[in-house]
Short mmCIF file of C-alpha atoms in Angstrom, two decimals:
data_model
loop_
_atom_site.label_atom_id
_atom_site.label_comp_id
_atom_site.label_asym_id
_atom_site.label_seq_id
_atom_site.Cartn_x
_atom_site.Cartn_y
_atom_site.Cartn_z
CA MET A 14 19.56 6.53 8.50
CA PRO A 15 18.63 3.45 6.44
CA ALA A 16 21.53 2.31 4.27
CA PHE A 17 19.49 2.45 1.06
CA ILE A 18 18.80 6.20 1.39
CA LEU A 19 21.67 8.35 0.13
CA LYS A 20 22.17 11.93 1.30
CA SER A 21 22.48 13.07 -2.30
CA GLU A 22 18.90 11.93 -2.88
CA PHE A 23 17.39 14.32 -0.34
CA ALA A 24 17.41 17.20 -2.83
CA MET A 25 15.71 15.23 -5.58
CA THR A 26 12.27 16.31 -6.70
CA LEU A 27 9.25 14.63 -5.14
CA HIS A 28 6.34 14.00 -7.49
CA ILE A 29 3.06 12.29 -6.59
CA LEU A 30 1.62 10.60 -9.66
CA GLY A 31 -2.17 10.76 -9.47
CA PRO A 32 -5.06 13.17 -9.95
CA GLY A 33 -5.38 15.87 -7.32
CA TYR A 34 -8.93 14.85 -6.42
CA SER A 35 -7.91 11.32 -5.37
CA SER A 36 -8.37 10.95 -1.62
CA LEU A 37 -5.12 8.95 -1.40
CA VAL A 38 -3.16 11.49 -3.43
CA ARG A 39 -4.47 14.09 -1.01
CA SER A 40 -3.28 11.90 1.89
CA VAL A 41 0.27 11.83 0.56
CA ARG A 42 0.18 15.58 -0.07
CA LEU A 43 -0.93 16.15 3.53
CA TYR A 44 1.88 13.96 4.79
CA CYS A 45 4.47 15.77 2.70
CA LEU A 46 3.30 19.19 3.87
CA GLU A 47 3.18 18.13 7.52
CA LYS A 48 6.81 17.06 7.11
CA GLY A 49 7.70 20.38 5.49
CA LEU A 50 8.29 18.80 2.07
CA GLU A 51 7.31 20.27 -1.28
CA ALA A 52 5.94 17.85 -3.86
CA THR A 53 4.32 18.28 -7.24
CA TYR A 54 1.36 16.10 -8.16
CA GLY A 55 -0.78 15.12 -11.12
CA MET A 56 -0.99 12.53 -13.89
CA HIS A 57 2.27 13.47 -15.52
CA GLN A 58 5.93 12.48 -15.33
CA GLY A 59 8.80 14.68 -16.40
CA GLY A 60 6.40 17.11 -18.03
CA LYS A 61 4.67 14.39 -20.10
CA PRO A 62 1.06 13.29 -19.49
CA VAL A 63 0.59 9.76 -18.14
CA ALA A 64 -2.81 8.25 -18.89
CA LEU A 65 -4.43 6.08 -16.23
CA ARG A 66 -3.51 2.42 -16.78
CA SER A 67 -1.42 3.25 -19.81
CA PRO A 68 1.80 1.30 -20.40
CA GLU A 69 3.69 4.22 -18.82
CA HIS A 70 1.51 4.04 -15.73
CA LEU A 71 1.70 0.25 -15.46
CA ALA A 72 5.48 0.44 -15.66
CA LEU A 73 5.36 2.43 -12.42
CA GLN A 74 2.42 0.72 -10.68
CA PRO A 75 1.62 -2.80 -11.88
CA PHE A 76 -2.05 -2.61 -10.86
CA GLY A 77 -2.74 0.76 -12.48
CA GLN A 78 -3.52 2.51 -9.20
CA VAL A 79 -2.57 5.83 -7.65
CA PRO A 80 -0.74 7.37 -5.92
CA VAL A 81 2.80 6.60 -6.95
CA LEU A 82 5.69 8.55 -5.45
CA LEU A 83 8.56 9.43 -7.78
CA HIS A 84 11.68 10.50 -5.89
CA GLY A 85 14.57 10.78 -8.29
CA GLU A 86 14.98 7.29 -9.69
CA ARG A 87 12.93 5.72 -6.90
CA VAL A 88 9.37 4.58 -7.52
CA VAL A 89 7.20 3.86 -4.47
CA PHE A 90 3.56 2.79 -4.48
CA GLU A 91 0.89 2.04 -1.85
CA THR A 92 -0.07 5.08 0.21
CA ALA A 93 1.04 3.89 3.65
CA VAL A 94 4.32 2.59 2.22
CA ILE A 95 4.92 5.93 0.50
CA CYS A 96 4.46 7.80 3.78
CA ARG A 97 6.74 5.42 5.67
CA TYR A 98 9.33 5.82 2.92
CA LEU A 99 9.14 9.59 3.34
CA ASP A 100 9.80 9.16 7.05
CA GLN A 101 12.87 7.07 6.26
CA ALA A 102 14.16 9.35 3.51
CA PHE A 103 13.56 12.50 5.55
CA GLU A 104 13.91 11.12 9.05
CA GLU A 105 14.70 14.51 10.58
CA SER A 106 10.99 15.36 10.11
CA SER A 107 9.56 11.89 10.77
CA LEU A 108 5.89 11.79 11.77
CA ALA A 109 6.22 8.24 13.10
CA PRO A 110 5.65 8.06 16.89
CA ALA A 111 8.75 7.47 18.97
CA ASP A 112 7.22 4.91 21.35
CA ALA A 113 6.33 1.39 20.26
CA GLN A 114 2.79 1.34 21.69
CA THR A 115 1.71 4.48 19.82
CA ARG A 116 3.40 3.23 16.65
CA LEU A 117 1.34 0.06 16.92
CA GLU A 118 -1.85 2.07 17.41
CA VAL A 119 -1.07 4.26 14.40
CA ASP A 120 -0.27 1.22 12.24
CA GLN A 121 -3.53 -0.48 13.25
CA TRP A 122 -5.64 2.57 12.48
CA ALA A 123 -3.78 3.41 9.29
CA SER A 124 -4.38 -0.13 8.05
CA ALA A 125 -8.06 -0.04 9.06
CA ILE A 126 -8.61 3.33 7.36
CA ALA A 127 -6.86 2.24 4.16
CA SER A 128 -8.93 -0.94 4.01
CA THR A 129 -12.21 -0.93 5.97
CA VAL A 130 -12.94 2.81 6.11
CA ASP A 131 -11.92 3.35 2.49
CA THR A 132 -14.10 0.46 1.33
CA ARG A 133 -17.19 1.44 3.32
CA VAL A 134 -17.00 5.21 3.00
CA VAL A 135 -15.28 5.83 -0.35
CA ARG A 136 -15.82 2.76 -2.54
CA ARG A 137 -19.31 1.69 -1.50
CA TYR A 138 -20.76 5.12 -0.80
CA LEU A 139 -18.94 8.26 -1.97
CA LEU A 140 -17.96 6.99 -5.40
CA ARG A 141 -21.46 5.54 -5.92
CA ILE A 142 -23.25 8.84 -5.29
CA ALA A 143 -20.77 11.65 -5.95
CA GLY A 144 -17.68 10.36 -7.71
CA PRO A 145 -15.60 12.38 -10.19
CA LYS A 146 -17.66 10.86 -13.01
CA GLY A 147 -20.94 11.82 -11.35
CA GLY A 148 -21.54 8.64 -9.37
CA SER A 149 -23.07 5.39 -10.56
CA ALA A 150 -26.47 3.76 -10.47
CA ILE A 151 -27.46 2.66 -6.99
CA THR A 152 -30.77 1.22 -5.85
CA PRO A 153 -32.59 2.56 -2.77
CA GLU A 154 -31.79 -0.70 -0.97
CA GLU A 155 -28.09 -0.43 -1.81
CA LEU A 156 -28.04 3.19 -0.74
CA ALA A 157 -29.65 2.39 2.61
CA GLN A 158 -27.11 -0.38 3.24
CA ALA A 159 -24.21 1.86 2.26
CA GLN A 160 -25.47 4.66 4.52
CA ALA A 161 -25.81 2.27 7.45
CA GLU A 162 -22.21 1.10 6.95
CA VAL A 163 -20.94 4.69 6.79
CA ASP A 164 -22.78 5.56 10.01
CA PHE A 165 -21.45 2.46 11.79
CA THR A 166 -17.90 3.16 10.58
CA LEU A 167 -17.94 6.83 11.59
CA ALA A 168 -19.19 5.88 15.06
CA ALA A 169 -16.15 3.60 15.49
CA VAL A 170 -13.79 6.36 14.36
CA ALA A 171 -15.45 8.87 16.69
CA ARG A 172 -14.99 6.49 19.63
CA GLN A 173 -11.29 6.20 18.80
CA LEU A 174 -10.95 9.99 18.59
CA ASN A 175 -12.64 10.44 21.96
CA SER A 176 -11.77 14.15 22.43
CA LYS A 177 -8.11 13.69 21.44
CA PRO A 178 -6.70 16.36 19.09
CA PHE A 179 -5.62 13.68 16.61
CA LEU A 180 -6.80 10.16 15.94
CA CYS A 181 -3.99 8.44 17.84
CA GLY A 182 -3.07 11.06 20.40
CA GLU A 183 -1.44 14.46 20.59
CA ALA A 184 0.33 14.53 17.23
CA PHE A 185 -0.58 14.31 13.54
CA THR A 186 0.22 10.86 12.12
CA LEU A 187 -0.31 8.70 9.06
CA ALA A 188 -3.75 7.76 10.39
CA ASP A 189 -4.86 11.41 10.21
CA ALA A 190 -3.42 11.86 6.73
CA LEU A 191 -5.43 8.88 5.48
CA LEU A 192 -8.67 9.79 7.23
CA ALA A 193 -8.90 13.55 6.66
CA PRO A 194 -9.58 13.53 2.87
CA MET A 195 -12.35 10.96 3.31
CA LEU A 196 -14.05 13.03 5.98
CA ASP A 197 -13.63 16.17 3.90
CA TYR A 198 -15.44 14.57 0.96
CA LEU A 199 -18.21 13.30 3.23
CA ASP A 200 -18.62 16.78 4.66
CA ARG A 201 -19.11 18.21 1.15
CA ILE A 202 -22.21 16.14 0.34
CA PRO A 203 -25.08 18.66 0.37
CA GLY A 204 -27.57 18.07 3.16
CA ALA A 205 -26.01 14.80 4.35
CA ASN A 206 -24.61 16.21 7.63
CA TRP A 207 -22.58 13.06 8.23
CA LEU A 208 -20.03 14.57 10.56
CA SER A 209 -22.54 16.52 12.64
CA ARG A 210 -24.07 13.17 13.64
CA HIS A 211 -20.73 12.36 15.24
CA GLY A 212 -19.89 15.78 16.66
CA GLU A 213 -16.26 15.13 17.52
CA LEU A 214 -15.51 14.30 13.91
CA SER A 215 -16.79 17.66 12.74
CA VAL A 216 -14.57 19.51 15.21
CA TYR A 217 -11.64 17.24 14.30
CA LEU A 218 -12.01 17.93 10.57
CA GLN A 219 -12.21 21.68 11.12
CA ARG A 220 -9.04 21.47 13.21
CA LEU A 221 -7.22 19.69 10.37
CA LYS A 222 -8.56 22.07 7.73
CA ALA A 223 -7.21 25.01 9.74
CA ARG A 224 -3.65 23.64 9.66
CA PRO A 225 -1.35 24.97 6.90
CA SER A 226 -1.41 21.56 5.22
CA GLY A 227 -5.20 21.40 5.36
CA GLN A 228 -5.54 24.88 3.90
CA GLN A 229 -3.73 23.64 0.80
CA VAL A 230 -5.16 20.14 0.47
CA LEU A 231 -8.58 19.96 2.16
CA VAL A 232 -10.25 22.29 -0.31
CA ALA A 233 -12.95 21.86 -2.93
CA PRO A 234 -11.67 19.32 -5.48
CA ASP A 235 -11.16 20.11 -9.15
CA PHE A 236 -12.41 17.03 -10.98
CA THR A 237 -11.33 18.48 -14.33
CA ALA A 238 -7.65 18.66 -13.43
CA PRO A 239 -5.44 15.84 -14.70
#
């Protein structure tokens, strides 16, 4: 057990600061549930609303981003770091692979999903056409470029999956927690059929949605909830 984690802290409440529709908030929720942990979530702290990028928010996350994990007096930000912290704080239910080679593979894919996949699929495509605020203006040329990047990115992910039950092997890991909400949102775009173009991804998403964690998190988002 890491020296900075005290046993008395295990029972402290876990709260994920961020709106429930955020793909990264959903990732942390998935990770918590897969570890058997209960966590509240939403843009509030101690029963008080926290406005996005307000002084209260910036005191917890200097860049005004979500999610932020509040665990007793501890404040942890950056999604992958939050999940690794949870594995340290609750190591008896760690989702980190035991062997070094698989850990490396998970770290590589988690990093790629949080950067490249998030940029190409969420930032440049999903939020432009179907974000919580209704999307933003996008020209036909920009849309075609964004769609080509999504298709190229999904093909790379499908090759990595390659008939495995989970992205990096036989067990659910951080890479799956990061990827699943993005795929779920893609799958909800009417008529787009993104995942059916890469058949293994469709089967993979349905497998994750059938898990107890997926049944709670990978559901239709409520964009009106704080």
